[in-house]
Amino acid sequence: MNIALLLERAAASAPDQIGLVCNERSWRYGDLLDAARGAFELIQESEAEAVAIIDENNEAAVFAMFGAALAGVPYCPLDCALPDEVLTAELERLVPAIVVGDEERATRIAGAQGHMILSREEFSLKAQETVPADDAREYDPGEGVAIEIFQHVTNGSPKAEIFRHAELLEHVSRAPATLASDEPGVTLLAVPPHDGAGILALLCSVQAHRKVILLPAITTERWFALVETQRVSQALVVPPLLARIVEEMEAGMARDLSTLRGIACAGAEIPLEIMRRALELFPSTDFTSAWGRAGPRDTITVLAHDSLAGVEAKLAHSEGPMPRFDIRPS
């Protein structure tokens, strides 16, 4: 089992269907698989033992994640908002790796560590131009590490949360409808690449052969424009963006958001008042809080309008941030 199987199946079933959109460029599922295989060849040739990203969300991160999966090495998206010294310590854990993104910064903080450092543009171009070998690959039984996400620590050595291929595929199979849907549609991801919920939403969308739109430079104006012009049905946002969306809608922002069926929030707790106002402004949209104190594996809260009475009861008895309750498999 391997998360790259999701992309291979999508490319086999719908090779000409648009799978990814970023910065007004688009890639069909067949193109995405070719780029992932090109990234795989680069990783194999470099003998890297991990692939790290120091950047905002973009196509290079998608190529790198699936390329790393094919190569059997961990994909490690780092939080580029962290100080240089923190990223230096994290990159020390990954030597030797391919480091993709902000080439000047990566060279400054880790140039002497023995990594191969590539800019976003160079990595993307090489991945798309490299002709992959036609040899068959054998996938591990699911125990191999697919994703490694470092947790924020104030002291001590960096700690990472490990997600194995089998575990991620299990998460995909059980994801709530706000993160994934079997219905045709468009997913808009306005989260950084190191967000675990964003990775899960991307994998869910690939499994369903949906169009995924990445929003690297996150602004409300760009978010509204993409939802309206791309007819977005599922969106993943960070709570500060949701707060700005709510404020602009209350100020009279006139947009056609009728296609939006689900919004998931990731990265931090959602302030209770923001959640109340969002539920009023989006009467036909279900909400998911894809965040928890214990990290990406923590509880997912689903706020669906078909059970609004129970949701309001929970909100009414809460003094702090939005409460959470367990969604467990039957």
Coordinates of C-alpha atoms in Angstrom, one line a residue:
M1 CA 0.0 0.0 0.0
N2 CA 1.2 3.5 -0.9
I3 CA -0.5 6.9 -1.0
A4 CA 0.9 7.2 -4.6
L5 CA -1.6 4.5 -5.6
L6 CA -4.4 7.1 -5.2
L7 CA -2.7 9.3 -7.9
E8 CA -2.0 6.3 -10.1
R9 CA -5.6 5.2 -10.0
A10 CA -6.9 8.7 -10.7
A11 CA -4.5 9.0 -13.7
A12 CA -5.6 5.6 -15.0
S13 CA -9.3 6.4 -14.7
A14 CA -9.3 10.1 -15.7
P15 CA -6.0 11.0 -17.3
D16 CA -7.3 14.1 -19.1
Q17 CA -9.3 15.5 -16.1
I18 CA -7.9 18.6 -14.4
G19 CA -6.5 17.5 -11.1
L20 CA -4.5 20.5 -9.8
V21 CA -4.7 24.3 -10.3
C22 CA -2.1 26.7 -8.8
N23 CA -1.3 30.3 -9.8
E24 CA -3.5 30.1 -12.9
R25 CA -1.7 27.0 -14.2
S26 CA -3.4 23.6 -14.3
W27 CA -2.3 20.0 -14.5
R28 CA -4.3 17.0 -15.7
Y29 CA -4.2 13.8 -13.6
G30 CA -2.0 12.2 -16.3
D31 CA 0.4 15.2 -16.0
L32 CA 0.5 15.0 -12.2
L33 CA 1.5 11.3 -12.4
D34 CA 4.2 12.1 -14.9
A35 CA 5.5 14.8 -12.6
A36 CA 5.4 12.6 -9.6
R37 CA 7.4 9.9 -11.5
G38 CA 9.9 12.6 -12.6
A39 CA 10.3 13.6 -9.0
F40 CA 10.8 10.0 -8.1
E41 CA 13.6 9.7 -10.6
L42 CA 15.3 12.9 -9.1
I43 CA 15.0 11.5 -5.6
Q44 CA 16.4 8.1 -6.6
E45 CA 19.4 9.7 -8.4
S46 CA 20.2 12.0 -5.5
E47 CA 20.1 9.1 -3.0
A48 CA 18.2 11.4 -0.7
E49 CA 16.5 9.8 2.4
A50 CA 13.8 12.5 2.7
V51 CA 12.2 15.3 0.8
A52 CA 11.7 18.6 2.7
I53 CA 9.6 21.6 1.6
I54 CA 10.3 25.2 2.9
D55 CA 7.7 27.1 1.0
E56 CA 4.0 28.1 0.7
N57 CA 1.6 25.6 -0.8
N58 CA 2.2 25.1 -4.5
E59 CA 2.6 22.4 -7.2
A60 CA 6.1 21.6 -6.2
A61 CA 4.8 20.3 -2.9
V62 CA 2.3 18.0 -4.6
F63 CA 5.0 16.7 -7.0
A64 CA 7.3 16.2 -4.1
M65 CA 4.8 14.4 -1.8
F66 CA 3.8 11.8 -4.5
G67 CA 7.4 11.5 -5.8
A68 CA 8.7 10.8 -2.2
A69 CA 5.9 8.2 -1.8
L70 CA 7.0 6.4 -5.0
A71 CA 10.7 6.5 -3.9
G72 CA 9.8 5.2 -0.4
V73 CA 11.2 8.1 1.5
P74 CA 9.4 10.5 3.9
Y75 CA 7.9 13.8 2.7
C76 CA 8.6 16.5 5.3
P77 CA 6.9 19.8 4.8
L78 CA 8.3 22.4 7.2
D79 CA 6.7 25.5 8.6
C80 CA 8.5 28.3 6.8
A81 CA 7.1 30.8 9.4
L82 CA 9.5 29.4 12.0
P83 CA 12.8 31.1 12.8
D84 CA 16.0 30.0 11.0
E85 CA 17.5 28.3 14.0
V86 CA 14.4 26.0 14.4
L87 CA 14.4 25.0 10.7
T88 CA 18.1 24.4 10.9
A89 CA 17.6 21.9 13.7
E90 CA 14.7 20.2 11.8
L91 CA 16.8 19.9 8.6
E92 CA 19.6 18.3 10.6
R93 CA 17.3 15.4 11.4
L94 CA 16.7 14.8 7.7
V95 CA 20.3 14.6 6.2
P96 CA 20.7 13.8 3.4
A97 CA 17.5 15.2 1.9
I98 CA 16.3 17.2 -1.2
V99 CA 15.2 20.6 0.2
V100 CA 12.7 22.4 -2.1
G101 CA 11.4 26.0 -1.9
D102 CA 13.1 29.2 -0.8
E103 CA 16.6 28.4 -2.2
E104 CA 18.3 31.4 -0.7
R105 CA 17.0 30.7 2.8
A106 CA 17.6 27.0 2.7
T107 CA 21.2 27.6 1.5
R108 CA 21.7 30.1 4.4
I109 CA 20.4 27.9 7.2
A110 CA 21.4 24.4 5.9
G111 CA 23.8 24.8 3.1
A112 CA 26.6 23.0 5.0
Q113 CA 24.5 20.0 6.1
G114 CA 24.9 18.0 2.9
H115 CA 21.4 18.5 1.4
M116 CA 20.5 19.0 -2.3
I117 CA 18.8 22.4 -2.4
L118 CA 16.5 23.2 -5.3
S119 CA 14.2 26.2 -5.8
R120 CA 10.5 25.6 -6.3
E121 CA 10.8 26.5 -10.0
E122 CA 13.9 24.2 -10.6
F123 CA 12.4 21.3 -8.9
S124 CA 9.0 21.6 -10.6
L125 CA 10.7 22.0 -14.0
K126 CA 13.0 19.0 -13.5
A127 CA 10.1 16.8 -12.2
Q128 CA 8.0 17.6 -15.3
E129 CA 10.9 17.3 -17.8
T130 CA 12.5 14.1 -16.4
V131 CA 11.4 11.0 -18.4
P132 CA 10.7 8.2 -15.8
A133 CA 12.0 4.7 -16.4
D134 CA 9.4 2.2 -17.2
D135 CA 10.4 -0.3 -14.6
A136 CA 7.8 -1.7 -12.2
R137 CA 7.9 -0.7 -8.5
E138 CA 7.2 -2.8 -5.5
Y139 CA 5.3 -1.1 -2.7
D140 CA 5.8 -1.8 0.9
P141 CA 2.9 -3.4 2.9
G142 CA 2.0 0.0 4.3
E143 CA 4.5 0.3 7.2
G144 CA 6.8 2.7 5.4
V145 CA 6.8 6.4 6.5
A146 CA 4.9 8.6 4.1
I147 CA 4.7 12.0 5.9
E148 CA 6.8 13.4 8.7
I149 CA 5.5 16.7 10.3
F150 CA 7.5 18.4 12.9
Q151 CA 5.7 19.7 16.0
H152 CA 6.3 23.2 17.4
V153 CA 8.6 22.9 20.5
T154 CA 10.0 25.7 22.6
N155 CA 13.0 23.8 23.8
G156 CA 14.8 20.5 23.3
S157 CA 15.3 18.7 20.0
P158 CA 12.6 18.8 17.3
K159 CA 9.9 16.2 17.6
A160 CA 8.1 14.8 14.5
E161 CA 4.8 13.1 14.1
I162 CA 5.0 10.1 11.7
F163 CA 2.3 9.0 9.3
R164 CA 2.7 5.7 7.6
H165 CA 1.1 4.9 4.2
A166 CA -1.4 2.4 5.6
E167 CA -2.5 4.9 8.3
L168 CA -3.0 7.7 5.8
L169 CA -5.1 5.5 3.5
E170 CA -7.2 4.5 6.5
H171 CA -7.7 8.2 7.3
V172 CA -8.8 8.8 3.7
S173 CA -11.3 6.0 3.9
R174 CA -12.9 7.5 7.0
A175 CA -12.6 11.2 6.4
P176 CA -15.8 13.3 7.0
A177 CA -17.6 14.7 3.9
T178 CA -16.4 18.2 4.6
L179 CA -12.9 17.0 3.8
A180 CA -13.8 14.6 1.0
S181 CA -16.8 13.7 -1.1
D182 CA -17.4 11.1 -3.8
E183 CA -19.5 13.6 -5.7
P184 CA -17.8 15.6 -8.5
G185 CA -16.6 19.0 -7.3
V186 CA -13.7 21.3 -6.7
T187 CA -11.6 21.5 -3.5
L188 CA -9.9 24.8 -2.5
L189 CA -6.9 24.5 -0.1
A190 CA -5.9 27.7 1.6
V191 CA -3.5 26.2 4.1
P192 CA 0.3 25.8 4.4
P193 CA 1.9 22.5 3.1
H194 CA 2.8 21.4 6.6
D195 CA -0.9 21.2 7.7
G196 CA -1.9 17.6 8.2
A197 CA -5.6 18.3 7.4
G198 CA -4.5 19.9 4.1
I199 CA -2.6 16.7 3.2
L200 CA -5.6 14.6 4.1
A201 CA -7.9 16.8 2.0
L202 CA -5.6 16.6 -1.0
L203 CA -5.4 12.8 -0.8
C204 CA -9.2 12.5 -0.4
S205 CA -9.7 14.8 -3.4
V206 CA -7.3 12.7 -5.5
Q207 CA -9.1 9.5 -4.6
A208 CA -12.4 11.1 -5.7
H209 CA -10.8 12.5 -8.9
R210 CA -11.7 16.0 -7.9
K211 CA -10.1 19.3 -9.0
V212 CA -7.8 20.7 -6.3
I213 CA -7.0 24.4 -6.3
L214 CA -4.0 25.6 -4.2
L215 CA -4.0 29.2 -2.8
P216 CA -0.4 30.0 -2.0
A217 CA -0.7 33.7 -1.2
I218 CA -3.7 33.6 1.1
T219 CA -6.0 36.7 0.8
T220 CA -9.7 37.0 1.2
E221 CA -10.2 38.7 -2.2
R222 CA -8.4 35.8 -4.0
W223 CA -10.3 33.3 -1.9
F224 CA -13.7 34.8 -2.8
A225 CA -12.7 35.1 -6.5
L226 CA -11.7 31.4 -6.7
V227 CA -14.8 30.1 -4.9
E228 CA -16.9 32.1 -7.3
T229 CA -15.1 31.5 -10.6
Q230 CA -14.1 27.9 -10.0
R231 CA -17.4 26.9 -8.5
V232 CA -15.7 25.5 -5.4
S233 CA -17.7 22.9 -3.4
Q234 CA -15.2 22.1 -0.6
A235 CA -12.8 24.5 1.1
L236 CA -10.1 24.2 3.7
V237 CA -9.0 27.4 5.5
V238 CA -7.1 28.5 8.6
P239 CA -9.2 30.2 11.3
P240 CA -7.7 33.7 10.7
L241 CA -8.9 33.5 7.1
L242 CA -12.3 32.4 8.2
A243 CA -12.5 35.4 10.5
R244 CA -11.7 37.8 7.7
I245 CA -14.2 36.0 5.4
V246 CA -16.9 36.5 8.0
E247 CA -16.0 40.2 8.5
E248 CA -16.1 41.0 4.8
M249 CA -19.4 39.2 4.3
E250 CA -20.9 41.0 7.2
A251 CA -19.6 44.3 5.7
G252 CA -21.7 43.6 2.5
M253 CA -19.3 41.6 0.3
A254 CA -21.6 40.4 -2.6
R255 CA -20.3 37.1 -4.0
D256 CA -22.0 34.0 -5.4
L257 CA -20.9 31.3 -3.0
S258 CA -23.9 29.0 -3.6
T259 CA -21.7 26.0 -4.8
L260 CA -19.9 25.9 -1.4
R261 CA -21.1 22.8 0.5
G262 CA -18.4 22.3 3.1
I263 CA -15.8 24.4 4.9
A264 CA -13.1 22.8 7.1
C265 CA -10.8 24.8 9.4
A266 CA -7.3 23.7 10.3
G267 CA -4.2 24.9 12.1
A268 CA -5.7 26.3 15.3
E269 CA -8.9 26.5 17.4
I270 CA -11.8 28.4 16.0
P271 CA -13.1 31.3 18.2
L272 CA -16.6 30.5 19.3
E273 CA -18.1 33.8 18.2
I274 CA -16.6 33.4 14.7
M275 CA -18.1 30.0 14.4
R276 CA -21.5 31.2 15.4
R277 CA -21.4 34.0 12.8
A278 CA -20.1 31.7 10.1
L279 CA -23.0 29.3 10.6
E280 CA -25.4 32.1 10.2
L281 CA -23.7 33.5 7.0
F282 CA -23.4 30.0 5.4
P283 CA -26.8 28.4 6.1
S284 CA -26.3 25.6 3.5
T285 CA -22.7 24.9 4.3
D286 CA -21.4 22.3 6.7
F287 CA -18.3 23.0 8.8
T288 CA -15.5 20.8 10.1
S289 CA -12.9 21.7 12.7
A290 CA -9.9 19.6 11.6
W291 CA -7.7 20.6 14.5
G292 CA -6.9 19.4 18.0
R293 CA -4.5 20.1 20.8
A294 CA -2.7 16.8 20.3
G295 CA -1.9 17.5 16.7
P296 CA -3.1 16.1 13.4
R297 CA -4.4 12.9 15.0
D298 CA -6.7 14.7 17.4
T299 CA -10.5 14.8 17.3
I300 CA -12.4 16.1 14.3
T301 CA -15.6 18.0 15.0
V302 CA -18.3 18.1 12.4
L303 CA -20.8 21.0 12.6
A304 CA -23.6 20.0 10.1
H305 CA -26.7 22.0 9.6
D306 CA -28.9 18.9 9.6
S307 CA -28.0 18.6 13.3
L308 CA -27.9 22.3 14.1
A309 CA -30.0 22.0 17.3
G310 CA -27.3 19.8 18.9
V311 CA -24.5 22.0 17.7
E312 CA -26.2 25.1 19.1
A313 CA -26.6 23.4 22.4
K314 CA -22.9 22.6 22.5
L315 CA -22.0 26.2 21.6
A316 CA -24.4 27.6 24.1
H317 CA -22.7 25.8 27.0
S318 CA -19.2 26.7 26.0
E319 CA -17.2 29.6 27.4
G320 CA -14.0 29.2 25.3
P321 CA -13.1 28.1 21.8
M322 CA -15.3 25.8 19.8
P323 CA -15.9 22.4 21.6
R324 CA -15.0 19.1 20.1
F325 CA -16.6 15.7 20.2
D326 CA -15.4 12.3 18.9
I327 CA -16.3 10.9 15.5
R328 CA -15.6 7.2 15.8
P329 CA -15.9 4.4 13.3
S330 CA -18.9 2.1 13.9

